[in-house]
Amino acid sequence: MDETRPLLFEQKPDFVWADCQHVIGNFMLLILNLPSWFLASLIKVPYRLLAPIVLALCVIGRTV
């Protein structure tokens, strides 16, 4: 009767761990991409206001 049970965990542990890592990686990408929804809202900011801010940040970043 023991031969009818699934043997994936015993026969191919590398595959099982790769699948677990895949799920964990996708969850981490979901968490990391949540702030991009906020960044997408910056598109609604008018160009005449956004351009000087971006330019100032570039200058500050270059001098630091």
PDB file of N, CA, C and O in Angstrom:
ATOM      1  N   MET A   1       0.805  -1.202   0.000  1.00  0.00           N
ATOM      2  CA  MET A   1       0.000   0.000   0.000  1.00  0.00           C
ATOM      3  C   MET A   1       0.849   1.266   0.000  1.00  0.00           C
ATOM      4  O   MET A   1       0.385   2.303  -0.385  1.00  0.00           O
ATOM      5  N   ASP A   2       2.066   1.196   0.490  1.00  0.00           N
ATOM      6  CA  ASP A   2       2.900   2.387   0.529  1.00  0.00           C
ATOM      7  C   ASP A   2       3.259   2.896  -0.869  1.00  0.00           C
ATOM      8  O   ASP A   2       3.632   4.040  -1.029  1.00  0.00           O
ATOM      9  N   GLU A   3       3.143   2.054  -1.872  1.00  0.00           N
ATOM     10  CA  GLU A   3       3.566   2.433  -3.208  1.00  0.00           C
ATOM     11  C   GLU A   3       2.546   3.291  -3.932  1.00  0.00           C
ATOM     12  O   GLU A   3       2.827   3.810  -5.001  1.00  0.00           O
ATOM     13  N   THR A   4       1.365   3.474  -3.369  1.00  0.00           N
ATOM     14  CA  THR A   4       0.346   4.284  -4.028  1.00  0.00           C
ATOM     15  C   THR A   4       0.422   5.750  -3.605  1.00  0.00           C
ATOM     16  O   THR A   4      -0.247   6.576  -4.184  1.00  0.00           O
ATOM     17  N   ARG A   5       1.217   6.070  -2.619  1.00  0.00           N
ATOM     18  CA  ARG A   5       1.303   7.450  -2.159  1.00  0.00           C
ATOM     19  C   ARG A   5       2.181   8.269  -3.095  1.00  0.00           C
ATOM     20  O   ARG A   5       3.042   7.732  -3.795  1.00  0.00           O
ATOM     21  N   PRO A   6       1.985   9.572  -3.141  1.00  0.00           N
ATOM     22  CA  PRO A   6       2.817  10.411  -4.002  1.00  0.00           C
ATOM     23  C   PRO A   6       4.262  10.436  -3.498  1.00  0.00           C
ATOM     24  O   PRO A   6       4.517  10.614  -2.308  1.00  0.00           O
ATOM     25  N   LEU A   7       5.188  10.244  -4.387  1.00  0.00           N
ATOM     26  CA  LEU A   7       6.598  10.176  -4.015  1.00  0.00           C
ATOM     27  C   LEU A   7       7.392  11.388  -4.504  1.00  0.00           C
ATOM     28  O   LEU A   7       8.609  11.349  -4.533  1.00  0.00           O
ATOM     29  N   LEU A   8       6.690  12.440  -4.896  1.00  0.00           N
ATOM     30  CA  LEU A   8       7.381  13.599  -5.452  1.00  0.00           C
ATOM     31  C   LEU A   8       8.381  14.187  -4.463  1.00  0.00           C
ATOM     32  O   LEU A   8       9.499  14.540  -4.831  1.00  0.00           O
ATOM     33  N   PHE A   9       7.995  14.282  -3.193  1.00  0.00           N
ATOM     34  CA  PHE A   9       8.884  14.874  -2.195  1.00  0.00           C
ATOM     35  C   PHE A   9      10.124  14.010  -1.955  1.00  0.00           C
ATOM     36  O   PHE A   9      11.171  14.524  -1.595  1.00  0.00           O
ATOM     37  N   GLU A  10       9.986  12.732  -2.147  1.00  0.00           N
ATOM     38  CA  GLU A  10      11.119  11.831  -1.918  1.00  0.00           C
ATOM     39  C   GLU A  10      11.973  11.651  -3.172  1.00  0.00           C
ATOM     40  O   GLU A  10      13.199  11.570  -3.091  1.00  0.00           O
ATOM     41  N   GLN A  11      11.326  11.569  -4.330  1.00  0.00           N
ATOM     42  CA  GLN A  11      12.066  11.281  -5.556  1.00  0.00           C
ATOM     43  C   GLN A  11      12.666  12.523  -6.195  1.00  0.00           C
ATOM     44  O   GLN A  11      13.718  12.454  -6.816  1.00  0.00           O
ATOM     45  N   LYS A  12      11.996  13.666  -6.091  1.00  0.00           N
ATOM     46  CA  LYS A  12      12.479  14.891  -6.732  1.00  0.00           C
ATOM     47  C   LYS A  12      12.398  16.070  -5.768  1.00  0.00           C
ATOM     48  O   LYS A  12      11.621  17.009  -5.979  1.00  0.00           O
ATOM     49  N   PRO A  13      13.193  16.044  -4.707  1.00  0.00           N
ATOM     50  CA  PRO A  13      13.124  17.157  -3.745  1.00  0.00           C
ATOM     51  C   PRO A  13      13.592  18.480  -4.350  1.00  0.00           C
ATOM     52  O   PRO A  13      13.117  19.543  -3.948  1.00  0.00           O
ATOM     53  N   ASP A  14      14.490  18.430  -5.325  1.00  0.00           N
ATOM     54  CA  ASP A  14      14.939  19.674  -5.960  1.00  0.00           C
ATOM     55  C   ASP A  14      13.784  20.376  -6.666  1.00  0.00           C
ATOM     56  O   ASP A  14      13.663  21.600  -6.624  1.00  0.00           O
ATOM     57  N   PHE A  15      12.938  19.596  -7.319  1.00  0.00           N
ATOM     58  CA  PHE A  15      11.781  20.172  -8.011  1.00  0.00           C
ATOM     59  C   PHE A  15      10.823  20.812  -7.013  1.00  0.00           C
ATOM     60  O   PHE A  15      10.305  21.894  -7.252  1.00  0.00           O
ATOM     61  N   VAL A  16      10.598  20.142  -5.890  1.00  0.00           N
ATOM     62  CA  VAL A  16       9.674  20.666  -4.879  1.00  0.00           C
ATOM     63  C   VAL A  16      10.208  21.976  -4.309  1.00  0.00           C
ATOM     64  O   VAL A  16       9.467  22.958  -4.175  1.00  0.00           O
ATOM     65  N   TRP A  17      11.501  22.013  -3.991  1.00  0.00           N
ATOM     66  CA  TRP A  17      12.066  23.242  -3.434  1.00  0.00           C
ATOM     67  C   TRP A  17      12.103  24.360  -4.465  1.00  0.00           C
ATOM     68  O   TRP A  17      11.895  25.525  -4.138  1.00  0.00           O
ATOM     69  N   ALA A  18      12.333  24.021  -5.725  1.00  0.00           N
ATOM     70  CA  ALA A  18      12.303  25.035  -6.775  1.00  0.00           C
ATOM     71  C   ALA A  18      10.901  25.628  -6.903  1.00  0.00           C
ATOM     72  O   ALA A  18      10.742  26.839  -7.090  1.00  0.00           O
ATOM     73  N   ASP A  19       9.889  24.784  -6.775  1.00  0.00           N
ATOM     74  CA  ASP A  19       8.519  25.270  -6.849  1.00  0.00           C
ATOM     75  C   ASP A  19       8.191  26.162  -5.654  1.00  0.00           C
ATOM     76  O   ASP A  19       7.543  27.197  -5.796  1.00  0.00           O
ATOM     77  N   CYS A  20       8.653  25.780  -4.471  1.00  0.00           N
ATOM     78  CA  CYS A  20       8.446  26.611  -3.278  1.00  0.00           C
ATOM     79  C   CYS A  20       9.136  27.957  -3.439  1.00  0.00           C
ATOM     80  O   CYS A  20       8.561  29.009  -3.112  1.00  0.00           O
ATOM     81  N   GLN A  21      10.342  27.961  -3.963  1.00  0.00           N
ATOM     82  CA  GLN A  21      11.072  29.209  -4.167  1.00  0.00           C
ATOM     83  C   GLN A  21      10.375  30.072  -5.213  1.00  0.00           C
ATOM     84  O   GLN A  21      10.368  31.299  -5.108  1.00  0.00           O
ATOM     85  N   HIS A  22       9.784  29.447  -6.197  1.00  0.00           N
ATOM     86  CA  HIS A  22       9.045  30.178  -7.219  1.00  0.00           C
ATOM     87  C   HIS A  22       7.856  30.914  -6.603  1.00  0.00           C
ATOM     88  O   HIS A  22       7.624  32.092  -6.893  1.00  0.00           O
ATOM     89  N   VAL A  23       7.122  30.233  -5.750  1.00  0.00           N
ATOM     90  CA  VAL A  23       5.964  30.849  -5.093  1.00  0.00           C
ATOM     91  C   VAL A  23       6.416  31.989  -4.183  1.00  0.00           C
ATOM     92  O   VAL A  23       5.822  33.070  -4.176  1.00  0.00           O
ATOM     93  N   ILE A  24       7.469  31.778  -3.423  1.00  0.00           N
ATOM     94  CA  ILE A  24       7.982  32.817  -2.520  1.00  0.00           C
ATOM     95  C   ILE A  24       8.479  34.012  -3.327  1.00  0.00           C
ATOM     96  O   ILE A  24       8.217  35.171  -2.976  1.00  0.00           O
ATOM     97  N   GLY A  25       9.167  33.758  -4.430  1.00  0.00           N
ATOM     98  CA  GLY A  25       9.655  34.837  -5.276  1.00  0.00           C
ATOM     99  C   GLY A  25       8.526  35.656  -5.865  1.00  0.00           C
ATOM    100  O   GLY A  25       8.604  36.890  -5.928  1.00  0.00           O
ATOM    101  N   ASN A  26       7.468  35.008  -6.312  1.00  0.00           N
ATOM    102  CA  ASN A  26       6.325  35.746  -6.858  1.00  0.00           C
ATOM    103  C   ASN A  26       5.649  36.587  -5.785  1.00  0.00           C
ATOM    104  O   ASN A  26       5.219  37.711  -6.052  1.00  0.00           O
ATOM    105  N   PHE A  27       5.566  36.063  -4.570  1.00  0.00           N
ATOM    106  CA  PHE A  27       4.975  36.831  -3.478  1.00  0.00           C
ATOM    107  C   PHE A  27       5.832  38.061  -3.162  1.00  0.00           C
ATOM    108  O   PHE A  27       5.312  39.158  -2.955  1.00  0.00           O
ATOM    109  N   MET A  28       7.166  37.886  -3.171  1.00  0.00           N
ATOM    110  CA  MET A  28       8.051  39.016  -2.912  1.00  0.00           C
ATOM    111  C   MET A  28       7.927  40.074  -4.013  1.00  0.00           C
ATOM    112  O   MET A  28       7.933  41.278  -3.729  1.00  0.00           O
ATOM    113  N   LEU A  29       7.801  39.644  -5.262  1.00  0.00           N
ATOM    114  CA  LEU A  29       7.621  40.601  -6.353  1.00  0.00           C
ATOM    115  C   LEU A  29       6.312  41.361  -6.205  1.00  0.00           C
ATOM    116  O   LEU A  29       6.255  42.564  -6.493  1.00  0.00           O
ATOM    117  N   LEU A  30       5.276  40.692  -5.754  1.00  0.00           N
ATOM    118  CA  LEU A  30       4.006  41.371  -5.526  1.00  0.00           C
ATOM    119  C   LEU A  30       4.174  42.462  -4.476  1.00  0.00           C
ATOM    120  O   LEU A  30       3.724  43.599  -4.668  1.00  0.00           O
ATOM    121  N   ILE A  31       4.834  42.143  -3.374  1.00  0.00           N
ATOM    122  CA  ILE A  31       5.044  43.121  -2.304  1.00  0.00           C
ATOM    123  C   ILE A  31       5.909  44.283  -2.795  1.00  0.00           C
ATOM    124  O   ILE A  31       5.638  45.449  -2.496  1.00  0.00           O
ATOM    125  N   LEU A  32       6.953  43.979  -3.568  1.00  0.00           N
ATOM    126  CA  LEU A  32       7.844  45.023  -4.048  1.00  0.00           C
ATOM    127  C   LEU A  32       7.185  45.909  -5.103  1.00  0.00           C
ATOM    128  O   LEU A  32       7.577  47.069  -5.265  1.00  0.00           O
ATOM    129  N   ASN A  33       6.210  45.397  -5.823  1.00  0.00           N
ATOM    130  CA  ASN A  33       5.574  46.177  -6.873  1.00  0.00           C
ATOM    131  C   ASN A  33       4.382  46.998  -6.386  1.00  0.00           C
ATOM    132  O   ASN A  33       3.870  47.828  -7.139  1.00  0.00           O
ATOM    133  N   LEU A  34       3.951  46.789  -5.168  1.00  0.00           N
ATOM    134  CA  LEU A  34       2.833  47.576  -4.661  1.00  0.00           C
ATOM    135  C   LEU A  34       3.124  49.082  -4.647  1.00  0.00           C
ATOM    136  O   LEU A  34       2.244  49.871  -4.986  1.00  0.00           O
ATOM    137  N   PRO A  35       4.340  49.520  -4.286  1.00  0.00           N
ATOM    138  CA  PRO A  35       4.598  50.966  -4.331  1.00  0.00           C
ATOM    139  C   PRO A  35       4.534  51.553  -5.736  1.00  0.00           C
ATOM    140  O   PRO A  35       4.381  52.755  -5.894  1.00  0.00           O
ATOM    141  N   SER A  36       4.625  50.731  -6.768  1.00  0.00           N
ATOM    142  CA  SER A  36       4.575  51.271  -8.124  1.00  0.00           C
ATOM    143  C   SER A  36       3.201  51.843  -8.443  1.00  0.00           C
ATOM    144  O   SER A  36       3.080  52.680  -9.331  1.00  0.00           O
ATOM    145  N   TRP A  37       2.156  51.418  -7.743  1.00  0.00           N
ATOM    146  CA  TRP A  37       0.846  52.024  -7.954  1.00  0.00           C
ATOM    147  C   TRP A  37       0.892  53.493  -7.553  1.00  0.00           C
ATOM    148  O   TRP A  37       0.299  54.345  -8.198  1.00  0.00           O
ATOM    149  N   PHE A  38       1.624  53.784  -6.478  1.00  0.00           N
ATOM    150  CA  PHE A  38       1.774  55.184  -6.074  1.00  0.00           C
ATOM    151  C   PHE A  38       2.577  55.955  -7.108  1.00  0.00           C
ATOM    152  O   PHE A  38       2.240  57.077  -7.461  1.00  0.00           O
ATOM    153  N   LEU A  39       3.648  55.343  -7.604  1.00  0.00           N
ATOM    154  CA  LEU A  39       4.471  56.020  -8.599  1.00  0.00           C
ATOM    155  C   LEU A  39       3.698  56.271  -9.885  1.00  0.00           C
ATOM    156  O   LEU A  39       3.932  57.271 -10.570  1.00  0.00           O
ATOM    157  N   ALA A  40       2.783  55.396 -10.212  1.00  0.00           N
ATOM    158  CA  ALA A  40       1.969  55.598 -11.411  1.00  0.00           C
ATOM    159  C   ALA A  40       1.053  56.800 -11.257  1.00  0.00           C
ATOM    160  O   ALA A  40       0.698  57.441 -12.248  1.00  0.00           O
ATOM    161  N   SER A  41       0.697  57.144 -10.037  1.00  0.00           N
ATOM    162  CA  SER A  41      -0.157  58.314  -9.828  1.00  0.00           C
ATOM    163  C   SER A  41       0.601  59.615 -10.080  1.00  0.00           C
ATOM    164  O   SER A  41      -0.018  60.666 -10.250  1.00  0.00           O
ATOM    165  N   LEU A  42       1.930  59.558 -10.118  1.00  0.00           N
ATOM    166  CA  LEU A  42       2.701  60.759 -10.429  1.00  0.00           C
ATOM    167  C   LEU A  42       2.478  61.229 -11.862  1.00  0.00           C
ATOM    168  O   LEU A  42       2.746  62.380 -12.192  1.00  0.00           O
ATOM    169  N   ILE A  43       1.988  60.357 -12.704  1.00  0.00           N
ATOM    170  CA  ILE A  43       1.713  60.736 -14.089  1.00  0.00           C
ATOM    171  C   ILE A  43       0.648  61.826 -14.135  1.00  0.00           C
ATOM    172  O   ILE A  43       0.631  62.653 -15.043  1.00  0.00           O
ATOM    173  N   LYS A  44      -0.199  61.886 -13.143  1.00  0.00           N
ATOM    174  CA  LYS A  44      -1.267  62.884 -13.099  1.00  0.00           C
ATOM    175  C   LYS A  44      -0.747  64.270 -12.726  1.00  0.00           C
ATOM    176  O   LYS A  44      -1.466  65.248 -12.864  1.00  0.00           O
ATOM    177  N   VAL A  45       0.494  64.363 -12.252  1.00  0.00           N
ATOM    178  CA  VAL A  45       1.074  65.654 -11.889  1.00  0.00           C
ATOM    179  C   VAL A  45       1.415  66.403 -13.174  1.00  0.00           C
ATOM    180  O   VAL A  45       2.010  65.829 -14.091  1.00  0.00           O
ATOM    181  N   PRO A  46       1.069  67.678 -13.277  1.00  0.00           N
ATOM    182  CA  PRO A  46       1.363  68.437 -14.489  1.00  0.00           C
ATOM    183  C   PRO A  46       2.872  68.507 -14.762  1.00  0.00           C
ATOM    184  O   PRO A  46       3.682  68.574 -13.842  1.00  0.00           O
ATOM    185  N   TYR A  47       3.215  68.520 -16.025  1.00  0.00           N
ATOM    186  CA  TYR A  47       4.616  68.515 -16.437  1.00  0.00           C
ATOM    187  C   TYR A  47       5.358  69.738 -15.906  1.00  0.00           C
ATOM    188  O   TYR A  47       6.499  69.634 -15.473  1.00  0.00           O
ATOM    189  N   ARG A  48       4.723  70.911 -15.929  1.00  0.00           N
ATOM    190  CA  ARG A  48       5.407  72.147 -15.484  1.00  0.00           C
ATOM    191  C   ARG A  48       5.758  72.106 -14.004  1.00  0.00           C
ATOM    192  O   ARG A  48       6.636  72.814 -13.543  1.00  0.00           O
ATOM    193  N   LEU A  49       5.092  71.240 -13.241  1.00  0.00           N
ATOM    194  CA  LEU A  49       5.415  71.075 -11.824  1.00  0.00           C
ATOM    195  C   LEU A  49       6.389  69.909 -11.620  1.00  0.00           C
ATOM    196  O   LEU A  49       7.294  69.984 -10.788  1.00  0.00           O
ATOM    197  N   LEU A  50       6.214  68.848 -12.395  1.00  0.00           N
ATOM    198  CA  LEU A  50       7.021  67.655 -12.219  1.00  0.00           C
ATOM    199  C   LEU A  50       8.443  67.827 -12.750  1.00  0.00           C
ATOM    200  O   LEU A  50       9.408  67.354 -12.145  1.00  0.00           O
ATOM    201  N   ALA A  51       8.608  68.517 -13.865  1.00  0.00           N
ATOM    202  CA  ALA A  51       9.926  68.666 -14.495  1.00  0.00           C
ATOM    203  C   ALA A  51      10.937  69.363 -13.578  1.00  0.00           C
ATOM    204  O   ALA A  51      12.065  68.880 -13.439  1.00  0.00           O
ATOM    205  N   PRO A  52      10.611  70.485 -12.943  1.00  0.00           N
ATOM    206  CA  PRO A  52      11.595  71.110 -12.042  1.00  0.00           C
ATOM    207  C   PRO A  52      11.959  70.227 -10.843  1.00  0.00           C
ATOM    208  O   PRO A  52      13.110  70.232 -10.396  1.00  0.00           O
ATOM    209  N   ILE A  53      10.995  69.472 -10.345  1.00  0.00           N
ATOM    210  CA  ILE A  53      11.273  68.588  -9.219  1.00  0.00           C
ATOM    211  C   ILE A  53      12.250  67.494  -9.638  1.00  0.00           C
ATOM    212  O   ILE A  53      13.224  67.201  -8.927  1.00  0.00           O
ATOM    213  N   VAL A  54      12.010  66.885 -10.800  1.00  0.00           N
ATOM    214  CA  VAL A  54      12.899  65.843 -11.297  1.00  0.00           C
ATOM    215  C   VAL A  54      14.285  66.417 -11.561  1.00  0.00           C
ATOM    216  O   VAL A  54      15.304  65.803 -11.206  1.00  0.00           O
ATOM    217  N   LEU A  55      14.350  67.586 -12.156  1.00  0.00           N
ATOM    218  CA  LEU A  55      15.639  68.223 -12.435  1.00  0.00           C
ATOM    219  C   LEU A  55      16.389  68.521 -11.136  1.00  0.00           C
ATOM    220  O   LEU A  55      17.602  68.264 -11.037  1.00  0.00           O
ATOM    221  N   ALA A  56      15.689  69.027 -10.126  1.00  0.00           N
ATOM    222  CA  ALA A  56      16.328  69.309  -8.841  1.00  0.00           C
ATOM    223  C   ALA A  56      16.854  68.033  -8.194  1.00  0.00           C
ATOM    224  O   ALA A  56      17.973  68.009  -7.654  1.00  0.00           O
ATOM    225  N   LEU A  57      16.083  66.963  -8.256  1.00  0.00           N
ATOM    226  CA  LEU A  57      16.544  65.692  -7.691  1.00  0.00           C
ATOM    227  C   LEU A  57      17.749  65.160  -8.443  1.00  0.00           C
ATOM    228  O   LEU A  57      18.663  64.580  -7.829  1.00  0.00           O
ATOM    229  N   CYS A  58      17.799  65.352  -9.757  1.00  0.00           N
ATOM    230  CA  CYS A  58      18.949  64.921 -10.534  1.00  0.00           C
ATOM    231  C   CYS A  58      20.196  65.703 -10.139  1.00  0.00           C
ATOM    232  O   CYS A  58      21.286  65.143  -9.998  1.00  0.00           O
ATOM    233  N   VAL A  59      20.053  67.018  -9.959  1.00  0.00           N
ATOM    234  CA  VAL A  59      21.189  67.843  -9.577  1.00  0.00           C
ATOM    235  C   VAL A  59      21.663  67.480  -8.177  1.00  0.00           C
ATOM    236  O   VAL A  59      22.871  67.348  -7.928  1.00  0.00           O
ATOM    237  N   ILE A  60      20.750  67.300  -7.271  1.00  0.00           N
ATOM    238  CA  ILE A  60      21.100  66.921  -5.895  1.00  0.00           C
ATOM    239  C   ILE A  60      21.798  65.558  -5.898  1.00  0.00           C
ATOM    240  O   ILE A  60      22.807  65.365  -5.227  1.00  0.00           O
ATOM    241  N   GLY A  61      21.259  64.619  -6.647  1.00  0.00           N
ATOM    242  CA  GLY A  61      21.850  63.288  -6.707  1.00  0.00           C
ATOM    243  C   GLY A  61      23.230  63.303  -7.342  1.00  0.00           C
ATOM    244  O   GLY A  61      24.115  62.522  -6.971  1.00  0.00           O
ATOM    245  N   ARG A  62      23.446  64.188  -8.274  1.00  0.00           N
ATOM    246  CA  ARG A  62      24.754  64.271  -8.952  1.00  0.00           C
ATOM    247  C   ARG A  62      25.817  64.875  -8.038  1.00  0.00           C
ATOM    248  O   ARG A  62      26.975  64.484  -8.076  1.00  0.00           O
ATOM    249  N   THR A  63      25.423  65.806  -7.182  1.00  0.00           N
ATOM    250  CA  THR A  63      26.397  66.490  -6.329  1.00  0.00           C
ATOM    251  C   THR A  63      26.693  65.711  -5.058  1.00  0.00           C
ATOM    252  O   THR A  63      27.693  65.983  -4.391  1.00  0.00           O
ATOM    253  N   VAL A  64      25.843  64.797  -4.697  1.00  0.00           N
ATOM    254  CA  VAL A  64      26.057  64.053  -3.441  1.00  0.00           C
ATOM    255  C   VAL A  64      26.976  62.889  -3.644  1.00  0.00           C
ATOM    256  O   VAL A  64      27.225  62.294  -4.553  1.00  0.00           O
TER     257      VAL A  64
END
